[in-house]
Coordinates of C-alpha atoms in Angstrom, one line a residue:
Chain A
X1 CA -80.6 61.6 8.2
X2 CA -77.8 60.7 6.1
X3 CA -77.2 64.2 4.8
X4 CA -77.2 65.3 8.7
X5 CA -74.5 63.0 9.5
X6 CA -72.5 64.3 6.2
X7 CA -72.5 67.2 8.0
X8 CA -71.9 66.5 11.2
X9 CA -68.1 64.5 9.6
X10 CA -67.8 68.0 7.5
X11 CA -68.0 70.1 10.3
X12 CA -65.4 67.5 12.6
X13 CA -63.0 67.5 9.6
X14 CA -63.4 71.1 9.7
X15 CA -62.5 71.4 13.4
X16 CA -59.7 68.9 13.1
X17 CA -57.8 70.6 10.1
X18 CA -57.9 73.7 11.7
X19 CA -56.6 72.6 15.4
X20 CA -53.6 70.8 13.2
X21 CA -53.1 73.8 11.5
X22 CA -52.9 75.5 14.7
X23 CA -50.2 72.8 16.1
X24 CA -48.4 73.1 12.9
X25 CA -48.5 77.0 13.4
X26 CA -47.5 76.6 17.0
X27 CA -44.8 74.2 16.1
X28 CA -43.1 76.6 13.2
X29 CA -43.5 79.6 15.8
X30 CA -41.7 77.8 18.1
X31 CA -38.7 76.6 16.3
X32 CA -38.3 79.9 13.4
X33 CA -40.0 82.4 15.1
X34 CA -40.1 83.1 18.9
X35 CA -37.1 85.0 20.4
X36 CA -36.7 83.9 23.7
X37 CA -33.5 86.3 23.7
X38 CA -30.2 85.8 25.7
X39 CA -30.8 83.8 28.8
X40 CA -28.0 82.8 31.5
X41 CA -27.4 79.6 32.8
X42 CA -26.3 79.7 36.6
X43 CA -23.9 76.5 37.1
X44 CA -23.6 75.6 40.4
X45 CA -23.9 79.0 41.7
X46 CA -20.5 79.9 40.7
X47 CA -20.2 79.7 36.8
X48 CA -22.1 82.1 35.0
X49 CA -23.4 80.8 30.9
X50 CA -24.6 83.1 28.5
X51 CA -26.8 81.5 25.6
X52 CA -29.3 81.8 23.2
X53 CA -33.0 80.8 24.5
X54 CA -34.8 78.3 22.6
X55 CA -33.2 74.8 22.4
X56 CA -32.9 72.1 25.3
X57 CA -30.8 72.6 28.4
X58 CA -28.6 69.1 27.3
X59 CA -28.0 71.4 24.0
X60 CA -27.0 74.4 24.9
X61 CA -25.0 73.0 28.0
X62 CA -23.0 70.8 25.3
X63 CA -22.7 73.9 23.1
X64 CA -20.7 75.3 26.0
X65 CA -18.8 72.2 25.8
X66 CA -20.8 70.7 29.0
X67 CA -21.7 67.3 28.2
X68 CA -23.9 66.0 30.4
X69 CA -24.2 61.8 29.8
X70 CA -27.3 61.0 27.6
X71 CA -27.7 57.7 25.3
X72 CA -30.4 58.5 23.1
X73 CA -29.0 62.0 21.9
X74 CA -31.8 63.9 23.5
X75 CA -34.6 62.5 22.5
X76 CA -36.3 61.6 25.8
X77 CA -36.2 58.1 25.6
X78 CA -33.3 57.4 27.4
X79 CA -33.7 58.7 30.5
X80 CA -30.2 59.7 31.2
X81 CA -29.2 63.0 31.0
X82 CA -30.8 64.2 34.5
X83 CA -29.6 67.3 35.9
X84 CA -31.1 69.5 39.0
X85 CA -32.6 72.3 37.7
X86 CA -32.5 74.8 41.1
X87 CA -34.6 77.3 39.5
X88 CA -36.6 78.6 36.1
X89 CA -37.4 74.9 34.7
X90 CA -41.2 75.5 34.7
X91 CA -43.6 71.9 35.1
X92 CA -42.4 68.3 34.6
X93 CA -43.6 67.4 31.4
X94 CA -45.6 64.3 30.9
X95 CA -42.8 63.1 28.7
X96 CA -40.2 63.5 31.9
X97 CA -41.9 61.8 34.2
X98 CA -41.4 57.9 32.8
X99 CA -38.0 58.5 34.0
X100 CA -38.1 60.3 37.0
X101 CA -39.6 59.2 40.7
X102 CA -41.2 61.1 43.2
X103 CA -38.3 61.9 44.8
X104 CA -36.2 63.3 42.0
X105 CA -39.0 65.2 41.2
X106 CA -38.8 66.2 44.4
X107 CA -35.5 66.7 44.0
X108 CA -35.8 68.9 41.2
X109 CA -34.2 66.4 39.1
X110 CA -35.1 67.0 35.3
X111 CA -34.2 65.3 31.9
X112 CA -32.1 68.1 30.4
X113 CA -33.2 67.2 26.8
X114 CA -37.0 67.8 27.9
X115 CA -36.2 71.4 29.8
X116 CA -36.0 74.5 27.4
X117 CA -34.1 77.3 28.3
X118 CA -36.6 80.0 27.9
X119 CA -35.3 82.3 30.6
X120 CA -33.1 82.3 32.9
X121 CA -31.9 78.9 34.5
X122 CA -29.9 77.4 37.2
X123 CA -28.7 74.1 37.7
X124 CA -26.4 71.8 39.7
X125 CA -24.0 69.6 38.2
X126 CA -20.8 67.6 39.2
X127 CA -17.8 69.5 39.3
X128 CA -16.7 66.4 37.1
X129 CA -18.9 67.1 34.1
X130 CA -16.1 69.8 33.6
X131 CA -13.8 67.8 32.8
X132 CA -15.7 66.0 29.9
X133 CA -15.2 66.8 26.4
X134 CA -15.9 65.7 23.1
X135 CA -13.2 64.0 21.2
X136 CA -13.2 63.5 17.3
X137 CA -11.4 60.4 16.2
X138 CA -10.6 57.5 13.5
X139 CA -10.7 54.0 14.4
X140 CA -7.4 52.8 14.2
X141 CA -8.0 48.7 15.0
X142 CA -10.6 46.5 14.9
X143 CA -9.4 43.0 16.9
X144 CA -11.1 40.4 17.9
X145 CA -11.3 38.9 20.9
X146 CA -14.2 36.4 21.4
X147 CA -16.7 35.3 18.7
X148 CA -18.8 38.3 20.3
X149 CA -16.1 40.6 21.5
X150 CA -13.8 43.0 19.9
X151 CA -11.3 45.8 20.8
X152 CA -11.9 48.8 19.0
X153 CA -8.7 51.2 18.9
X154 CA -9.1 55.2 18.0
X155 CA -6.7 57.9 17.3
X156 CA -7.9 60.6 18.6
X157 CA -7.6 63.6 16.2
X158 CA -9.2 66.6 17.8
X159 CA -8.5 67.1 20.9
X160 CA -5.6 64.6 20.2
X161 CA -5.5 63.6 23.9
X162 CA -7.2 62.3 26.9
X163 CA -7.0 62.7 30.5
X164 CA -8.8 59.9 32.3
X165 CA -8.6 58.0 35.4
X166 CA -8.3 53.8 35.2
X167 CA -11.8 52.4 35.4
X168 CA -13.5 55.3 33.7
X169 CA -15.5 55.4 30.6
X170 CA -16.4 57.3 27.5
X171 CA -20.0 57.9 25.4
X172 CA -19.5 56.6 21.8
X173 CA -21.8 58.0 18.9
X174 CA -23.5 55.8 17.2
X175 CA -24.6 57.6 13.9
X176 CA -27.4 56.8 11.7
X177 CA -26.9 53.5 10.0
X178 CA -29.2 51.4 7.6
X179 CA -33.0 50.9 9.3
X180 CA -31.2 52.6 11.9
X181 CA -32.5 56.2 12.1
X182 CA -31.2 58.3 14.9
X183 CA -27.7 59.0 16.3
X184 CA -27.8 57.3 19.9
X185 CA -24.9 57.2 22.2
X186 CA -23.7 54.0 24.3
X187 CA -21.5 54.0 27.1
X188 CA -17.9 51.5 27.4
X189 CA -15.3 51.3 30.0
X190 CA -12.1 52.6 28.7
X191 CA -9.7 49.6 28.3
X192 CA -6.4 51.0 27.4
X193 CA -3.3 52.6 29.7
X194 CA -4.1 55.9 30.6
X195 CA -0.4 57.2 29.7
X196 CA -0.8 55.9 26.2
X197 CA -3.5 59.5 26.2
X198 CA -3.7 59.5 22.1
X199 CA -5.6 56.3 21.5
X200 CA -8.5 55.0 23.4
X201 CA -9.7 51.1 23.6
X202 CA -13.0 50.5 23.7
X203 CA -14.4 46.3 24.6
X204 CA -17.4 45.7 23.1
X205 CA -19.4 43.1 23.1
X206 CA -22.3 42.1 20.7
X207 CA -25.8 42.9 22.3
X208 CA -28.1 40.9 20.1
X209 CA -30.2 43.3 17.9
X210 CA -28.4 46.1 20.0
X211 CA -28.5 49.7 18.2
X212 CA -24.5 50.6 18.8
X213 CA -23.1 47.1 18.5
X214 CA -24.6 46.3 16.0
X215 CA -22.7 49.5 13.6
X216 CA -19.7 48.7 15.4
X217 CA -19.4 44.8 14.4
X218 CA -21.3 44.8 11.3
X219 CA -20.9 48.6 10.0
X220 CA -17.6 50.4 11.2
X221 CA -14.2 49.9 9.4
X222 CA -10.9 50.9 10.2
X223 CA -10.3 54.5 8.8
X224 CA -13.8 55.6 9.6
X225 CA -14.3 58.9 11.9
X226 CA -15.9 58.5 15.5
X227 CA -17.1 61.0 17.8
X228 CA -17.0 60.1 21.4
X229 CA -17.5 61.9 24.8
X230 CA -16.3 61.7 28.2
X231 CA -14.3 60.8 30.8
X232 CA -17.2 59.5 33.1
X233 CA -17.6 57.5 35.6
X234 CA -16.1 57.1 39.6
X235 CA -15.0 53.5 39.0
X236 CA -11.4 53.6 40.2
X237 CA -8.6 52.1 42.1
X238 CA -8.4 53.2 46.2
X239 CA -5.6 54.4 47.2
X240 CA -5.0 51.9 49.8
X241 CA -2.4 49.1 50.2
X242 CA -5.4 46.2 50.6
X243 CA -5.3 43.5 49.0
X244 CA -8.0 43.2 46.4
X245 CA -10.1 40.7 44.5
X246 CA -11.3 41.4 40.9
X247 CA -14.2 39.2 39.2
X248 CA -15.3 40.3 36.1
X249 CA -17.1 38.6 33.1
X250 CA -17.6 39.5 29.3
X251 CA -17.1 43.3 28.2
X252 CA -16.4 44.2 32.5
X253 CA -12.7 42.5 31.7
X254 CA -12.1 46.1 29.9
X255 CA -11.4 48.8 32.9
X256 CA -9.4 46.0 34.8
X257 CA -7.0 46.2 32.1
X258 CA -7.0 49.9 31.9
X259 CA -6.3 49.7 35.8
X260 CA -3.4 47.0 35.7
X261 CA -1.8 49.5 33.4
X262 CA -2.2 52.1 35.6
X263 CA -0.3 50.1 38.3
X264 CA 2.3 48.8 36.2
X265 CA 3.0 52.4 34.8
X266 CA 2.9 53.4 38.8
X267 CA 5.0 50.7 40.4
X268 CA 1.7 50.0 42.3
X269 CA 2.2 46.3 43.7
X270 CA -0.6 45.3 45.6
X271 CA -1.8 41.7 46.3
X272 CA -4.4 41.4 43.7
X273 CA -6.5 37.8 42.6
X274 CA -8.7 38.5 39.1
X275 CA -11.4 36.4 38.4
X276 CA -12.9 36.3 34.6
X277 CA -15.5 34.4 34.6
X278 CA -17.5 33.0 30.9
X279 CA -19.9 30.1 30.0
X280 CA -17.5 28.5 28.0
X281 CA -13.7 28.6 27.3
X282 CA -14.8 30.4 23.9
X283 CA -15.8 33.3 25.8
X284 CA -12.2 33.2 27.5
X285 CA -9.9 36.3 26.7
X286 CA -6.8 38.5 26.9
X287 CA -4.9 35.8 27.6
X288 CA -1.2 36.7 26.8
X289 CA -2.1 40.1 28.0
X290 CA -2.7 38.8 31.7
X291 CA -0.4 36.5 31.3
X292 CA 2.4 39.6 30.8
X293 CA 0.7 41.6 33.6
X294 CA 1.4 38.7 36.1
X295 CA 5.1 39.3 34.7
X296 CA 5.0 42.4 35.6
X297 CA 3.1 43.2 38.8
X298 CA 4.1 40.7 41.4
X299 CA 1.2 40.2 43.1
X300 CA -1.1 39.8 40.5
X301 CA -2.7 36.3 39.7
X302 CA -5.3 35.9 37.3
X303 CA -7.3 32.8 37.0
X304 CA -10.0 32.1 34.3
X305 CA -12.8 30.6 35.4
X306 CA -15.5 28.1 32.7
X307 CA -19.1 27.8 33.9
X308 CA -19.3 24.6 32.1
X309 CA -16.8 23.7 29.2
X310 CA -18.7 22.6 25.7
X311 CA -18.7 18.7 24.8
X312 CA -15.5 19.9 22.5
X313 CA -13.4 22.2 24.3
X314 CA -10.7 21.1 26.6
X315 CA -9.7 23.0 29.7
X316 CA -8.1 21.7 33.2
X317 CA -8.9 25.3 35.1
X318 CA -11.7 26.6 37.5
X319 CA -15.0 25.6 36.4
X320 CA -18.3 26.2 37.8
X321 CA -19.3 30.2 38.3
X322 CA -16.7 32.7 38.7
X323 CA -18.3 33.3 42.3
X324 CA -18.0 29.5 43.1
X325 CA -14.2 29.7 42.6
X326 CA -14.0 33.0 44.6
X327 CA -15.3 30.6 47.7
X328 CA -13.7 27.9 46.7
X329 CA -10.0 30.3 47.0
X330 CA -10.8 32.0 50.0
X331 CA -11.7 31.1 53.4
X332 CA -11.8 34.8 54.3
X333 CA -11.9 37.8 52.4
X334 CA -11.5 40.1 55.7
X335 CA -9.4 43.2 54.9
X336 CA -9.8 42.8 50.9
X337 CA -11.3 45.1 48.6
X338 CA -13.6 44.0 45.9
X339 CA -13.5 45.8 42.3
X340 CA -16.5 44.4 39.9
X341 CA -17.4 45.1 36.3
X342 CA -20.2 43.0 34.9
X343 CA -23.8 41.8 34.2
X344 CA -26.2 42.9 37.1
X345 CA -26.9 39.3 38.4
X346 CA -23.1 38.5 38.4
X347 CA -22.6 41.6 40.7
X348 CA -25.1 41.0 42.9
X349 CA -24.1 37.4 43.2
X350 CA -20.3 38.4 44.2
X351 CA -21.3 41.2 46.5
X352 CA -23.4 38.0 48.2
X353 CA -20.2 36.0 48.4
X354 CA -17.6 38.7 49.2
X355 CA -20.1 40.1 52.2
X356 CA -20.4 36.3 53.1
X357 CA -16.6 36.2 53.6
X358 CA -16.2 39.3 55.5
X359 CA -15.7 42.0 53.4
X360 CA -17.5 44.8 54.2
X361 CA -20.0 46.5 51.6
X362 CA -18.3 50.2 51.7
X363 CA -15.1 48.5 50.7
X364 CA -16.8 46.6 47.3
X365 CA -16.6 48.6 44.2
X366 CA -18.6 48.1 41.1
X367 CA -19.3 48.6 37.5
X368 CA -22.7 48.0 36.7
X369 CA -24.2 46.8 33.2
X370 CA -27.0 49.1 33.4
Chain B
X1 CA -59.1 52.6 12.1
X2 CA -59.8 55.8 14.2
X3 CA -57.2 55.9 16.0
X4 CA -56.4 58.8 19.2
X5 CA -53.5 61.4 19.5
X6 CA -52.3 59.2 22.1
X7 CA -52.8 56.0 20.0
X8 CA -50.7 57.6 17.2
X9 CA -48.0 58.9 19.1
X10 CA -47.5 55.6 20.5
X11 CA -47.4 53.9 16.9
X12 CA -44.9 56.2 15.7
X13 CA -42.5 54.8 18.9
X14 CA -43.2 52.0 18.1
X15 CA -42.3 52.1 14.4
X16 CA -39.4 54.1 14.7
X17 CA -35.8 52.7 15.7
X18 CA -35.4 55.0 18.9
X19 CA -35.6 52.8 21.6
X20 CA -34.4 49.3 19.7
X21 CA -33.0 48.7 16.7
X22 CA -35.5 47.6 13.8
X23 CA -38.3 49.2 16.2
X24 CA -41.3 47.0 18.0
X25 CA -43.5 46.5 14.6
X26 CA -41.4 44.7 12.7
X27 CA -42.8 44.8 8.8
X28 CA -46.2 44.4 10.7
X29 CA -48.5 47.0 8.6
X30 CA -51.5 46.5 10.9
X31 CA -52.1 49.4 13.7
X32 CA -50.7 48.0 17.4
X33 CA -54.2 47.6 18.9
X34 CA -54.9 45.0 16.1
X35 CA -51.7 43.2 16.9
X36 CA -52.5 43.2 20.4
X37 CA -56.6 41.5 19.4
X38 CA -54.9 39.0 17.3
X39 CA -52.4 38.0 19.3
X40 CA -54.9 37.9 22.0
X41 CA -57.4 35.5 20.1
X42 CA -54.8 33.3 19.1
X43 CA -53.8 32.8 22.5
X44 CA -57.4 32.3 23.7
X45 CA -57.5 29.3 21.0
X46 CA -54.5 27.9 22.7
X47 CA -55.8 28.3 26.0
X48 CA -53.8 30.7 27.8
X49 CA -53.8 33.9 28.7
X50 CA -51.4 37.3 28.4
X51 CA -50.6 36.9 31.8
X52 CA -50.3 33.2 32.0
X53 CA -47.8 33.3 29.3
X54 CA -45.8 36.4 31.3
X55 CA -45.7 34.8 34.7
X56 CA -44.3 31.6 32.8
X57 CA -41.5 33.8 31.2
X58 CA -40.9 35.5 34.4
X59 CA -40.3 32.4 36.1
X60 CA -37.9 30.5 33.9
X61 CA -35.7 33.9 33.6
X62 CA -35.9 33.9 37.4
X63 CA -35.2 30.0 37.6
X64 CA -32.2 31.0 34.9
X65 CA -30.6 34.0 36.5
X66 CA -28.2 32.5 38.6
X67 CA -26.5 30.4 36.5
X68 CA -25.1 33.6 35.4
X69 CA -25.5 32.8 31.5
X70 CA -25.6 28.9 32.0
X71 CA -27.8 26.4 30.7
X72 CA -30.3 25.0 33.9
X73 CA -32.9 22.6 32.9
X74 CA -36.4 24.0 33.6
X75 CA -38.2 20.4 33.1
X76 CA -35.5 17.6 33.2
X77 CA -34.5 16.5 30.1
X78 CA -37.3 18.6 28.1
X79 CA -36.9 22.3 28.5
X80 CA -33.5 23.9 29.3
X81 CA -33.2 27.8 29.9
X82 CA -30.5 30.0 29.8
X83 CA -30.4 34.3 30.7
X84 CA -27.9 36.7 30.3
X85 CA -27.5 40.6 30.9
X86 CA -25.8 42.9 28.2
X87 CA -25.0 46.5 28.9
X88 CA -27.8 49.1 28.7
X89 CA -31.6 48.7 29.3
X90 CA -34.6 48.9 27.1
X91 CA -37.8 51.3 27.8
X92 CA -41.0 50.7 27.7
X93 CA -42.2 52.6 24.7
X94 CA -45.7 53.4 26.3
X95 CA -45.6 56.5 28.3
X96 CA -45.2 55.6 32.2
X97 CA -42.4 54.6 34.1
X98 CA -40.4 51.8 32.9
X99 CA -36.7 51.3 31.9
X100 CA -36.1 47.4 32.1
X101 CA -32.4 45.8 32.6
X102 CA -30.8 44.2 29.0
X103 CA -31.7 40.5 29.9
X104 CA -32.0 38.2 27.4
X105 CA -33.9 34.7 28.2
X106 CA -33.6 32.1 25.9
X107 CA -35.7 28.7 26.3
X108 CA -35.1 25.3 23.8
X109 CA -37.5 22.8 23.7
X110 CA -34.8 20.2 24.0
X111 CA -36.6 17.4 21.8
X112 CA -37.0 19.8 19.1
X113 CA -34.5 21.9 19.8
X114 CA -36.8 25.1 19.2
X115 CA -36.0 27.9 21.1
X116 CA -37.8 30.9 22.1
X117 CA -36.1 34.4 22.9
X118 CA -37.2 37.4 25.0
X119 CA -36.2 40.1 27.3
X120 CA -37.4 41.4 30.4
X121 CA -39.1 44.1 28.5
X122 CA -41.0 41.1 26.7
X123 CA -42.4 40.2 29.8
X124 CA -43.6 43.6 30.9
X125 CA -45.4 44.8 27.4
X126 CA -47.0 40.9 27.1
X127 CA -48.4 41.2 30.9
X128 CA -49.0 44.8 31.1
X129 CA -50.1 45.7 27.6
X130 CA -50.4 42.4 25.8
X131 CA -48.2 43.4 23.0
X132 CA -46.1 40.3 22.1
X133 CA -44.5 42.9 19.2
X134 CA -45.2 42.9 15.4
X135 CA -44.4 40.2 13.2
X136 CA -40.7 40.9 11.9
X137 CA -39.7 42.8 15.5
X138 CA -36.4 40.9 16.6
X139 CA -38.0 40.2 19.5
X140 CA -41.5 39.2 18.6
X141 CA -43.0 36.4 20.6
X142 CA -45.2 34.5 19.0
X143 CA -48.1 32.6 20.9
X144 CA -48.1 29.3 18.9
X145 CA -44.4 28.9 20.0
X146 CA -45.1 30.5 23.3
X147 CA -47.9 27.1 23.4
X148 CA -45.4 24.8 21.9
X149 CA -42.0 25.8 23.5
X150 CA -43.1 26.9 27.1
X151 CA -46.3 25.4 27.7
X152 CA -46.1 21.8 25.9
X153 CA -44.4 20.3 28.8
X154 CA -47.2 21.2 31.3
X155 CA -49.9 20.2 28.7
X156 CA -47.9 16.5 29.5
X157 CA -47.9 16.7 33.3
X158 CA -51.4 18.1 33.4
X159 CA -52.5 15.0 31.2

């Protein structure tokens, strides 16, 4: 008996070490071996890509110096980088479909990290994507500005400028750091004035146990190199004269600055009322820097707003939530346009208030913490 | 301990530091399935349940929510909660659909002044797959001060 069942783990073990060896084989074939030969990547029906087969569709697209957005570095844990793959994409793989629902599948929307370009390929991106590139750069200025909340300043080296529209945002690399293992990429508003297109601010704030913030508070020093992607993003000023109400808490203060520079640098003087909103006056910032844009643009106002002052700070402003002062301002918010950058229950509170005031939802703009 | 392709796969997630820094397991050596027994006996000794303990952290982050970041006292005087959003979201690491919203929930037994962290994703591995992370994770719950911080004030009204 007991001999019989010696066997019978024998022969198992057997079985197994040869299907691993098989995988192993298949594994090497795949990555050293197969030729999948030149393939072409049709873009949008109109632009024409001639690559090697073999890697990802996210890598060979950013070989051509297409960047679609993707936070884990292609890894397929993010979810982000989804493209529509018209044609040649083969089956959803079961490590796809976490992040995609029955209708993008539908759709024919794919994780381009997860999709290997085998043959030929044709996908449909926004004409936007384009426009993206990768920029090396040094960080220039670490500042802070809350006990959780810095600016981060970079040079950019290579290309040594940006093009970008107020309110958009860039894709920071986060490299491999400590028990930190693989490069991951986080998205932040860009908080500086477009015109000054050789640096780039970046407002971070620290995500407890957070993968990026983490290297960037605790791990990145002036001097050190950066690589960062982008413009992204369709979070931008209308090109209305409406008056306009900004609430924003935390980290969202950072395209609002980019886009008061942009009107300063434009002459743009519409009636605007900010609202930055934080838990205590400790998470208050920018202070002098609002202060010189109500100089400067003559109908700005900006008013800071404490949920609930600590037992030993002092402050005589707004208290209560940022949304609270926003009713407690306005009787009416008919003919206004609302821009918001913040946490998603902040949002979703002001859209509440705004709609309850008359503003009507296709004229409220967000930035979503998501 | 045998343990499936599957099973593996999903230990190496959880080891690794893809989707959160540090990774689910902490320095926890054991395999995840015996983290999830343990955890799940210890909670039987305290008298609750996986999804006792989730619908409880579900409802003081919902109670907390719109106080945007504020303090709101769940039990007067006793328990205070407090819930905030950060940018980005965290994915389940088991393989189905499930990207959850950065929220952080924090609860303080005010008399002790313990506190108890989590995230949304907390609440979805605990009710879903029991898995209250290994110990070391940054964000590992554990059941005695799951009993202690959330449940200790109940305990008193029950009685």
């Amino acid at each position: 008996m007991f001999q019989a069942i010696l066997e019978f783990a024998f022969i198992i073990l057997i079985i197994s070490s040869i299907g691993a060896a098989l995988a192993a084989i298949l594994v090497f074939c795949e990555k050293y071996v197969v030729n999948y030969g030149p393939c072409k990547i049709i873009v949008n029906d109109e632009k024409e890509l001639n690559v090697q087969g073999g890697e990802s569709l996210l890598t060979v697209l950013r070989e051509e110096k297409i960047f679609i957005p993707s936070a884990c570095g292609g890894r397929g844990t993010c979810g982000v980088c989804k493209v529509k793959v018209i044609d040649g994409a083969g089956p959803v793989l079961a490590t796809e479909t976490p992040f995609l629902t029955k209708k993008e599948q539908a759709d024919n929307i794919r994780l381009s990290c997860q999709v290997k370009v085998r043959n030929n390929i044709a996908i449909e991106i926004p004409d936007e994507l384009f426009n993206v590139k990768e920029f090396h750069a040094v960080c220039a200025e670490i500042k802070d500005l809350t006990y959780d909340m810095k600016r981060f300043r970079f040079d950019l080296k290579d290309p040594p400028v940006i093009k970008f529209t107020a309110g958009q945002y860039l894709q920071l690399l986060c490299p491999q750091y400590q028990d930190n293992s693989e490069e991951v990429y986080r998205a932040y508003s860009i908080a500086s004035d477009p015109s000054a297109d050789n640096i780039v601010d970046l407002i971070i704030r620290r995500v407890p146990n957070g993968i990026c913030t983490t290297w960037c508070f605790d791990f990145l020093k002036e001097g050190d190199p950066v690589r960062m992607n982008g413009p992204y993003g369709d979070f931008h000023l209308s090109d209305t004269d409406a008056p306009m109400v900004f609430v924003a808490g935390g980290s969202g203060m950072a395209p609002f600055v980019s886009i008061l520079h942009h009107m300063q640098n434009n002459h743009i003087n519409r009636q605007i009322k900010y609202f930055f909103g934080g838990n205590a006056v400790k998470d208050l910032c920018m202070a002098d820097e609002m202060e010189a844009f109500e100089d400067a643009l003559e109908g700005f106002d900006f008013t800071p707003v404490v949920a609930s002052p600590e037992d030993d700070e002092s402050w005589d402003g707004e208290t209560g939530l940022v949304t609270e002062a926003v009713q407690r301002q306005f009787d009416s918010l008919d003919g206004y346009e609302g821009y918001l950058c913040g946490s998603p229950g902040m949002i979703d509170a002001a859209i509440k208030v705004f709609v309850a005031l008359g503003m009507p939802e296709d004229k409220i703009y967000f930035d979503k913490f998501a | 301990m045998k343990q499936s392709p599957q099973e593996k796969k999903l230990e190496e997630i959880l080891r690794s530091t893809k989707l959160v820094a540090g990774g689910f397991m902490g320095t926890d050596t054991r395999h995840p399935a015996e983290v999830v027994d343990d955890d799940c006996s210890r909670l039987e000794k305290l008298g609750l349940t996986a999804a006792r303990v989730a619908a409880r952290m579900r409802e003081l982050t919902e109670l907390a929510i719109p106080r945007l970041g504020g303090w709101i006292e769940a039990e007067p005087g006793k328990l205070r909660v407090k819930s905030e959003d950060f940018k980005g979201s965290l994915v389940c690491p088991w393989p189905h659909q499930g990207a959850y919203g950065k929220r952080i929930t924090i609860a303080e037994r005010m008399d002790i002044g313990k506190q108890l962290v989590w995230t949304d994703l907390n609440i979805h591995m605990i009710e879903t797959h029991g898995f209250f992370e290994g110990k070391g994770a940054f964000f590992r719950v554990e059941p005695a001060e799951v009993a202690q911080i959330l449940f200790e004030g109940l305990k008193t009204a029950q009685m």
